[in-house]
Amino acid sequence: MEKRHIAILGSTGSIGRQALDVISQHRDLFEVELLTANNSSELLIQQAIEFDANAVVICNDDKYQEVKEALEPHYIKVFSGMQSVCDLVTGDNIDIVLTSMVGFSGLSSTVAAVTAGKTIALANKETLVAAGKIVMGLAAKHNARILPVDSEHSAIFQCLMGSAGAPIEKIHLTASGGPFRTWNRKDIAKATRAQALNHPNWSMGSKITIDSATMMNKGLEIIEARWLFGTPGEKIEVVVHPESIIHSMIEYADGSVIAQMGHPDMREAIQFAFSYPFRLPLNNRKLNFAELGNLSFSKPDMEKFPALKLAYLSLEKGGNMACIMNAANEAAVAAFLQERIGFYDITDIVQECMDGAEFVAEPDLDTIFRSNEEAFRKACEIIDRTAGRKSF
Ligand code: MG
């Protein structure tokens, strides 16, 4: 395989750091071109020097001088601001763009990379949730390949390889169930920030870990799968699988089910997106089936985890509804992490925003940005009201 030149958007986050670990195992095959971060200047500087990046972007202007002074002696170019990310990802020196930034803020740079025909290693699922139809349309138009990094979607993608284009009958999207799988609704209602951040299987950033506790993460993944694989919502079924060994499954018309498995380790999906269609060695833990013993499965509880219902509803409505759901969720999760609202307030706020929002059936990109902003603002109003009440 020829050497691949990689941009990592969000290199100081959980996925970004694991991506650099993958690259460090294959320095002869992967070259770091661009690293970007919002605020974590110290780690960004360290990464840029270690991997000899061509350029970095620190989005926070206040940190620009610090990063510039540290990296100039190493002949590493330093930029600041979101617009620089959008400009630099289109560079001829870049083959693959890993989108591992958090939330809707990743949309504009993803659109820039897709429009430039880059291969996208997609870790930022909110991009497809908010603007799936538009982003997939642009990818087709500009011949940009989108390779999933989300473990479930990487699994589905891998299960589809070698199926000769046979249509998917059903996607079985596995979910760990998060930290509250065995809790009752009354206890979940009183769950604290620390309890929600305590994910049983996966080590991830704080936003996605809260999304896993509400199961909104699985809701977002249903929508992500809908756009990545063109499978309608009614053919995407969530199955709770607490061991997180099967990362997802595809069912074909003849009833044959193909699963992809491994210990939960994001580096596997990241590496496969970087090396596709080739497979490279990785220093991860390998499966021992005799030691595993049993794998278990159950139906998700939609009453305990209303986020799943909201996700299916937003797919059914279409248009800008998933964008509204995502924006409200981002605002509510941030408020929960600040301990301003209770656990079920998150999904209550999302529901209220979806009920009250202005629906647009065929949104363009400008409408998506506006809907996101409006839903975020509306959610913040409800949060202020809710936090004032301190009902939890
Ligand atoms: Mg996932």
Coordinates of C-alpha atoms and ligand atoms in Angstrom, one line a residue:
M1 CA 0.0 0.0 0.0
E2 CA 1.2 3.5 -0.9
K3 CA 1.9 5.9 1.9
R4 CA -1.2 7.9 3.0
H5 CA -1.2 11.5 4.1
I6 CA -3.6 12.2 7.0
A7 CA -5.3 15.2 8.5
I8 CA -6.7 14.8 12.0
L9 CA -9.4 17.3 12.9
G10 CA -9.7 17.2 16.7
S11 CA -6.3 15.5 17.4
T12 CA -6.3 16.1 21.1
G13 CA -9.7 14.4 21.8
S14 CA -10.1 10.7 22.5
I15 CA -10.4 9.5 18.9
G16 CA -7.6 11.9 17.8
R17 CA -5.2 10.5 20.4
Q18 CA -6.1 6.9 19.5
A19 CA -5.6 7.7 15.8
L20 CA -2.1 9.0 16.5
D21 CA -1.4 5.7 18.4
V22 CA -2.4 3.8 15.2
I23 CA -0.1 6.0 13.1
S24 CA 2.7 5.5 15.5
Q25 CA 2.5 1.7 14.9
H26 CA 2.8 2.3 11.1
R27 CA 5.0 5.3 10.6
D28 CA 6.1 3.9 7.2
L29 CA 2.6 3.9 5.9
F30 CA 0.9 6.9 7.4
E31 CA 2.1 10.5 7.5
V32 CA 0.6 13.3 9.6
E33 CA 0.0 16.4 7.6
L34 CA -2.4 18.4 9.6
L35 CA -3.5 18.4 13.3
T36 CA -6.3 20.6 14.7
A37 CA -7.5 21.3 18.2
N38 CA -9.9 23.7 19.9
N39 CA -8.1 24.6 23.1
S40 CA -5.6 21.9 24.2
S41 CA -2.5 23.9 23.0
E42 CA 0.0 21.9 25.1
L43 CA -1.0 18.5 23.8
L44 CA -1.3 19.9 20.2
I45 CA 2.3 21.2 20.4
Q46 CA 3.6 17.9 21.7
Q47 CA 1.7 15.9 19.0
A48 CA 2.9 18.2 16.2
I49 CA 6.5 17.8 17.2
E50 CA 6.3 14.0 17.8
F51 CA 4.6 13.4 14.4
D52 CA 6.4 16.1 12.5
A53 CA 3.1 17.6 11.2
N54 CA 3.2 19.9 8.2
A55 CA 0.7 22.3 9.8
V56 CA -1.5 22.8 12.8
V57 CA -4.6 24.8 13.6
I58 CA -5.5 26.0 17.1
C59 CA -9.1 27.1 16.8
N60 CA -9.0 29.3 19.9
D61 CA -7.3 32.6 18.8
D62 CA -6.0 33.3 22.4
K63 CA -3.7 30.3 22.2
Y64 CA -2.3 31.1 18.7
Q65 CA 0.9 32.9 19.9
E66 CA 1.8 30.2 22.4
V67 CA 1.5 27.5 19.7
K68 CA 3.3 29.5 17.1
E69 CA 6.2 30.3 19.3
A70 CA 6.5 26.6 20.3
L71 CA 6.3 25.2 16.7
E72 CA 8.1 27.8 14.6
P73 CA 11.6 26.4 15.5
H74 CA 10.4 23.1 14.2
Y75 CA 9.3 24.6 10.9
I76 CA 5.7 23.6 11.5
K77 CA 3.1 26.1 10.2
V78 CA 0.6 27.4 12.7
F79 CA -2.9 28.8 12.0
S80 CA -5.9 29.7 14.1
G81 CA -9.6 29.7 13.7
M82 CA -12.2 27.4 12.1
Q83 CA -11.9 28.9 8.6
S84 CA -8.2 27.8 8.5
V85 CA -9.4 24.2 9.1
C86 CA -11.8 24.5 6.2
D87 CA -9.0 25.9 4.0
L88 CA -6.3 23.5 4.9
V89 CA -8.2 20.3 4.6
T90 CA -8.6 20.9 0.9
G91 CA -4.7 20.9 0.4
D92 CA -3.2 18.7 -2.2
N93 CA -0.9 17.1 0.4
I94 CA -3.9 15.4 2.2
D95 CA -5.4 12.1 1.2
I96 CA -7.5 11.2 4.3
V97 CA -9.3 13.5 6.7
L98 CA -10.3 12.1 10.1
T99 CA -13.2 14.1 11.4
S100 CA -12.9 13.5 15.1
M101 CA -14.1 16.9 16.4
V102 CA -17.1 17.0 18.7
G103 CA -20.7 17.8 17.6
F104 CA -22.2 20.1 14.9
S105 CA -19.1 22.3 14.9
G106 CA -17.5 19.6 12.7
L107 CA -19.9 20.2 9.8
S108 CA -18.3 23.1 7.9
S109 CA -14.8 21.5 7.8
T110 CA -16.3 18.1 6.8
V111 CA -18.2 19.8 4.0
A112 CA -15.0 21.5 2.8
A113 CA -13.1 18.2 2.8
V114 CA -15.9 16.3 1.0
T115 CA -16.2 19.0 -1.6
A116 CA -12.5 18.7 -2.2
G117 CA -13.0 15.0 -2.9
K118 CA -10.9 13.8 0.1
T119 CA -11.4 10.4 1.7
I120 CA -13.3 11.0 4.9
A121 CA -12.6 8.8 8.0
L122 CA -15.8 9.8 9.7
A123 CA -15.9 9.9 13.5
N124 CA -18.0 13.0 13.8
K125 CA -21.5 11.4 13.6
E126 CA -23.3 14.6 14.3
T127 CA -22.3 15.8 10.8
L128 CA -24.5 13.1 9.2
V129 CA -27.2 13.4 11.8
A130 CA -27.6 17.1 11.1
A131 CA -27.0 17.1 7.3
G132 CA -26.8 13.5 6.1
K133 CA -28.7 14.0 2.9
I134 CA -26.6 17.0 1.9
V135 CA -23.2 15.6 2.9
M136 CA -23.9 12.2 1.2
G137 CA -25.1 14.1 -1.9
L138 CA -21.9 16.2 -2.0
A139 CA -19.8 13.1 -1.4
A140 CA -21.3 11.4 -4.5
K141 CA -20.9 14.5 -6.6
H142 CA -17.3 15.1 -5.7
N143 CA -16.2 11.4 -5.5
A144 CA -15.3 11.6 -1.8
R145 CA -15.3 8.3 -0.1
I146 CA -16.8 8.3 3.4
L147 CA -15.4 5.5 5.6
P148 CA -17.0 5.1 9.0
V149 CA -14.9 5.2 12.2
D150 CA -17.9 4.7 14.6
S151 CA -17.4 1.1 15.7
E152 CA -20.9 0.0 14.8
H153 CA -20.7 1.5 11.3
S154 CA -17.3 0.2 10.7
A155 CA -18.7 -3.2 11.6
I156 CA -21.6 -2.8 9.1
F157 CA -19.2 -1.6 6.5
Q158 CA -17.0 -4.6 7.0
C159 CA -20.0 -7.0 7.0
L160 CA -21.0 -5.6 3.6
M161 CA -17.6 -6.3 2.0
G162 CA -17.9 -9.3 -0.2
S163 CA -21.7 -9.2 -0.4
A164 CA -21.6 -8.3 -4.1
G165 CA -24.0 -5.4 -3.5
A166 CA -26.8 -7.6 -2.1
P167 CA -29.5 -5.4 -0.5
I168 CA -29.6 -5.2 3.3
E169 CA -32.7 -6.8 4.8
K170 CA -31.9 -5.5 8.3
I171 CA -29.2 -3.8 10.2
H172 CA -28.8 -5.1 13.8
L173 CA -27.2 -2.2 15.5
T174 CA -25.7 -3.3 18.8
A175 CA -25.7 -1.2 21.9
S176 CA -23.9 -1.8 25.2
G177 CA -26.9 -0.2 27.0
G178 CA -24.6 2.2 28.9
P179 CA -24.1 2.5 32.6
F180 CA -27.9 2.5 33.4
R181 CA -28.9 -0.6 31.5
T182 CA -29.9 -2.4 34.7
W183 CA -31.2 0.6 36.7
N184 CA -34.9 1.4 37.1
R185 CA -36.4 4.6 35.8
K186 CA -36.7 6.2 39.2
D187 CA -33.0 5.7 40.0
I188 CA -31.9 6.9 36.5
A189 CA -33.9 10.1 37.1
K190 CA -31.5 10.9 40.0
A191 CA -28.3 9.8 38.2
T192 CA -25.4 12.2 38.7
R193 CA -22.8 13.4 36.2
A194 CA -20.2 11.0 37.6
Q195 CA -22.5 8.0 37.4
A196 CA -23.4 8.9 33.8
L197 CA -19.7 9.3 32.8
N198 CA -18.9 5.8 34.1
H199 CA -19.2 3.8 30.8
P200 CA -18.8 0.1 31.3
N201 CA -17.0 -0.8 28.1
W202 CA -15.8 2.0 25.9
S203 CA -13.3 4.8 26.8
M204 CA -14.6 7.9 25.1
G205 CA -15.0 11.7 25.4
S206 CA -17.5 13.2 27.8
K207 CA -20.2 14.3 25.3
I208 CA -20.5 10.8 23.7
T209 CA -20.3 9.1 27.1
I210 CA -23.4 11.0 28.3
D211 CA -25.0 10.3 24.9
S212 CA -24.4 6.6 25.7
A213 CA -26.0 6.9 29.1
T214 CA -29.2 8.4 27.6
M215 CA -28.8 6.1 24.6
M216 CA -29.0 9.2 22.4
N217 CA -25.7 8.0 21.0
K218 CA -27.5 4.9 19.6
G219 CA -30.3 7.2 18.3
L220 CA -27.6 9.3 16.5
E221 CA -26.1 6.1 15.2
I222 CA -29.4 4.9 13.7
I223 CA -29.5 8.2 11.7
E224 CA -25.9 7.9 10.8
A225 CA -26.5 4.3 9.5
R226 CA -29.5 5.5 7.5
W227 CA -27.3 7.9 5.6
L228 CA -24.1 5.9 5.3
F229 CA -25.8 2.7 4.0
G230 CA -29.1 4.1 2.6
T231 CA -31.1 1.9 4.8
P232 CA -34.5 3.2 6.0
G233 CA -35.2 3.5 9.8
E234 CA -37.6 0.6 9.9
K235 CA -34.8 -1.7 8.8
I236 CA -32.5 -0.6 11.5
E237 CA -33.0 -2.5 14.8
V238 CA -31.2 -1.8 18.0
V239 CA -30.2 -4.8 20.1
V240 CA -28.7 -4.4 23.5
H241 CA -25.5 -6.5 23.8
P242 CA -23.7 -5.5 27.1
E243 CA -20.4 -7.3 26.3
S244 CA -19.8 -5.0 23.2
I245 CA -18.1 -7.9 21.4
I246 CA -20.3 -7.9 18.3
H247 CA -20.0 -4.4 16.9
S248 CA -23.0 -4.8 14.7
M249 CA -24.6 -7.2 12.2
I250 CA -26.1 -7.3 8.7
E251 CA -29.0 -9.5 7.8
Y252 CA -29.6 -10.5 4.2
A253 CA -32.8 -11.6 2.4
D254 CA -32.0 -15.3 2.9
G255 CA -31.8 -14.8 6.7
S256 CA -28.0 -15.1 6.8
V257 CA -26.5 -12.7 9.4
I258 CA -23.0 -11.5 9.2
A259 CA -21.4 -10.0 12.4
Q260 CA -18.1 -8.2 13.0
M261 CA -16.5 -8.8 16.4
G262 CA -13.6 -7.7 18.5
H263 CA -12.9 -6.4 22.0
P264 CA -14.1 -2.8 22.3
D265 CA -11.1 -0.8 21.0
M266 CA -11.7 2.2 18.8
R267 CA -8.2 1.9 17.2
E268 CA -9.4 -1.1 15.2
A269 CA -12.1 1.0 13.3
I270 CA -9.7 4.0 13.0
Q271 CA -7.0 1.8 11.5
F272 CA -9.3 0.1 9.1
A273 CA -10.5 3.5 7.8
F274 CA -6.9 4.6 7.3
S275 CA -5.8 1.3 5.6
Y276 CA -8.9 0.4 3.7
P277 CA -9.2 -1.9 1.8
F278 CA -6.0 -3.4 3.3
R279 CA -5.6 -4.9 6.8
L280 CA -2.6 -4.1 8.9
P281 CA -1.5 -5.7 12.2
L282 CA -2.5 -3.9 15.4
N283 CA -1.2 -4.4 19.0
N284 CA -4.7 -4.9 20.5
R285 CA -6.2 -7.6 22.6
K286 CA -7.4 -10.5 20.5
L287 CA -10.7 -12.5 21.1
N288 CA -10.6 -15.8 22.9
F289 CA -14.0 -17.3 22.5
A290 CA -13.6 -20.0 25.1
E291 CA -12.7 -17.4 27.7
L292 CA -15.7 -15.2 26.6
G293 CA -18.1 -18.0 27.3
N294 CA -21.5 -16.3 26.6
L295 CA -22.7 -13.3 24.7
S296 CA -26.1 -11.9 25.7
F297 CA -28.8 -9.9 23.8
S298 CA -32.0 -8.1 24.7
K299 CA -34.5 -5.5 23.4
P300 CA -33.8 -1.9 24.3
D301 CA -36.3 -0.3 26.8
M302 CA -37.7 2.7 25.0
E303 CA -39.5 3.9 28.1
K304 CA -36.3 4.1 30.1
F305 CA -34.4 5.5 27.2
P306 CA -36.8 7.8 25.3
A307 CA -33.9 9.1 23.1
L308 CA -34.3 6.1 20.9
K309 CA -37.9 7.0 20.2
L310 CA -36.9 10.6 19.4
A311 CA -34.3 9.4 16.9
Y312 CA -36.8 7.1 15.1
L313 CA -39.3 10.0 15.1
S314 CA -36.8 12.4 13.6
L315 CA -36.0 10.0 10.8
E316 CA -39.6 9.5 10.1
K317 CA -40.2 13.3 9.9
G318 CA -37.0 13.9 7.8
G319 CA -36.0 17.4 6.7
N320 CA -34.3 19.4 9.4
M321 CA -35.8 17.4 12.3
A322 CA -32.7 15.4 13.1
C323 CA -30.6 18.6 13.0
I324 CA -33.0 20.1 15.6
M325 CA -32.8 17.0 17.8
N326 CA -29.0 17.0 17.6
A327 CA -28.7 20.7 18.5
A328 CA -31.0 20.5 21.4
N329 CA -29.2 17.4 22.6
E330 CA -25.8 19.2 22.4
A331 CA -27.1 22.1 24.5
A332 CA -28.8 19.7 27.1
V333 CA -25.7 17.4 27.4
A334 CA -23.5 20.5 28.0
A335 CA -25.9 21.7 30.7
F336 CA -26.0 18.2 32.3
L337 CA -22.2 18.1 32.4
Q338 CA -22.3 21.5 34.2
E339 CA -24.7 19.8 36.6
R340 CA -27.4 22.4 35.8
I341 CA -30.2 19.9 34.9
G342 CA -31.2 16.4 35.7
F343 CA -30.7 13.3 33.6
Y344 CA -34.2 13.0 32.1
D345 CA -34.2 16.8 31.5
I346 CA -31.9 16.0 28.6
T347 CA -34.4 14.1 26.6
D348 CA -37.4 16.2 27.8
I349 CA -35.6 19.3 26.5
V350 CA -34.9 17.6 23.1
Q351 CA -38.5 16.5 22.9
E352 CA -39.8 20.1 23.6
C353 CA -37.4 21.6 21.0
M354 CA -38.5 19.0 18.4
D355 CA -42.2 19.7 19.2
G356 CA -41.8 23.5 18.9
A357 CA -39.3 23.9 16.1
E358 CA -40.0 25.2 12.6
F359 CA -40.0 22.2 10.3
V360 CA -38.3 22.5 6.9
A361 CA -38.9 19.4 4.6
E362 CA -36.0 20.1 2.1
P363 CA -33.4 22.1 4.0
D364 CA -30.2 23.4 2.2
L365 CA -27.0 23.9 4.1
D366 CA -27.8 27.4 5.2
T367 CA -31.1 26.2 6.6
I368 CA -29.3 23.5 8.5
F369 CA -26.9 26.0 10.1
R370 CA -29.9 28.3 11.0
S371 CA -32.0 25.4 12.4
N372 CA -29.0 24.3 14.4
E373 CA -28.6 27.7 15.9
E374 CA -32.3 28.2 16.6
A375 CA -32.8 24.8 18.2
F376 CA -29.6 25.4 20.3
R377 CA -30.9 28.8 21.5
K378 CA -34.4 27.4 22.2
A379 CA -32.8 24.6 24.2
C380 CA -30.7 27.1 26.2
E381 CA -33.9 29.0 27.1
I382 CA -35.6 25.8 28.4
I383 CA -32.4 24.9 30.3
D384 CA -32.4 28.3 32.0
R385 CA -36.0 27.8 33.0
T386 CA -35.4 24.2 34.1
A387 CA -32.2 25.0 36.0
G388 CA -34.0 27.8 37.8
R389 CA -36.5 25.2 39.0
K390 CA -33.8 22.7 40.1
S391 CA -36.4 19.9 40.0
F392 CA -33.9 17.1 40.2
Ligands
MG1 MG -20.5 3.9 18.2

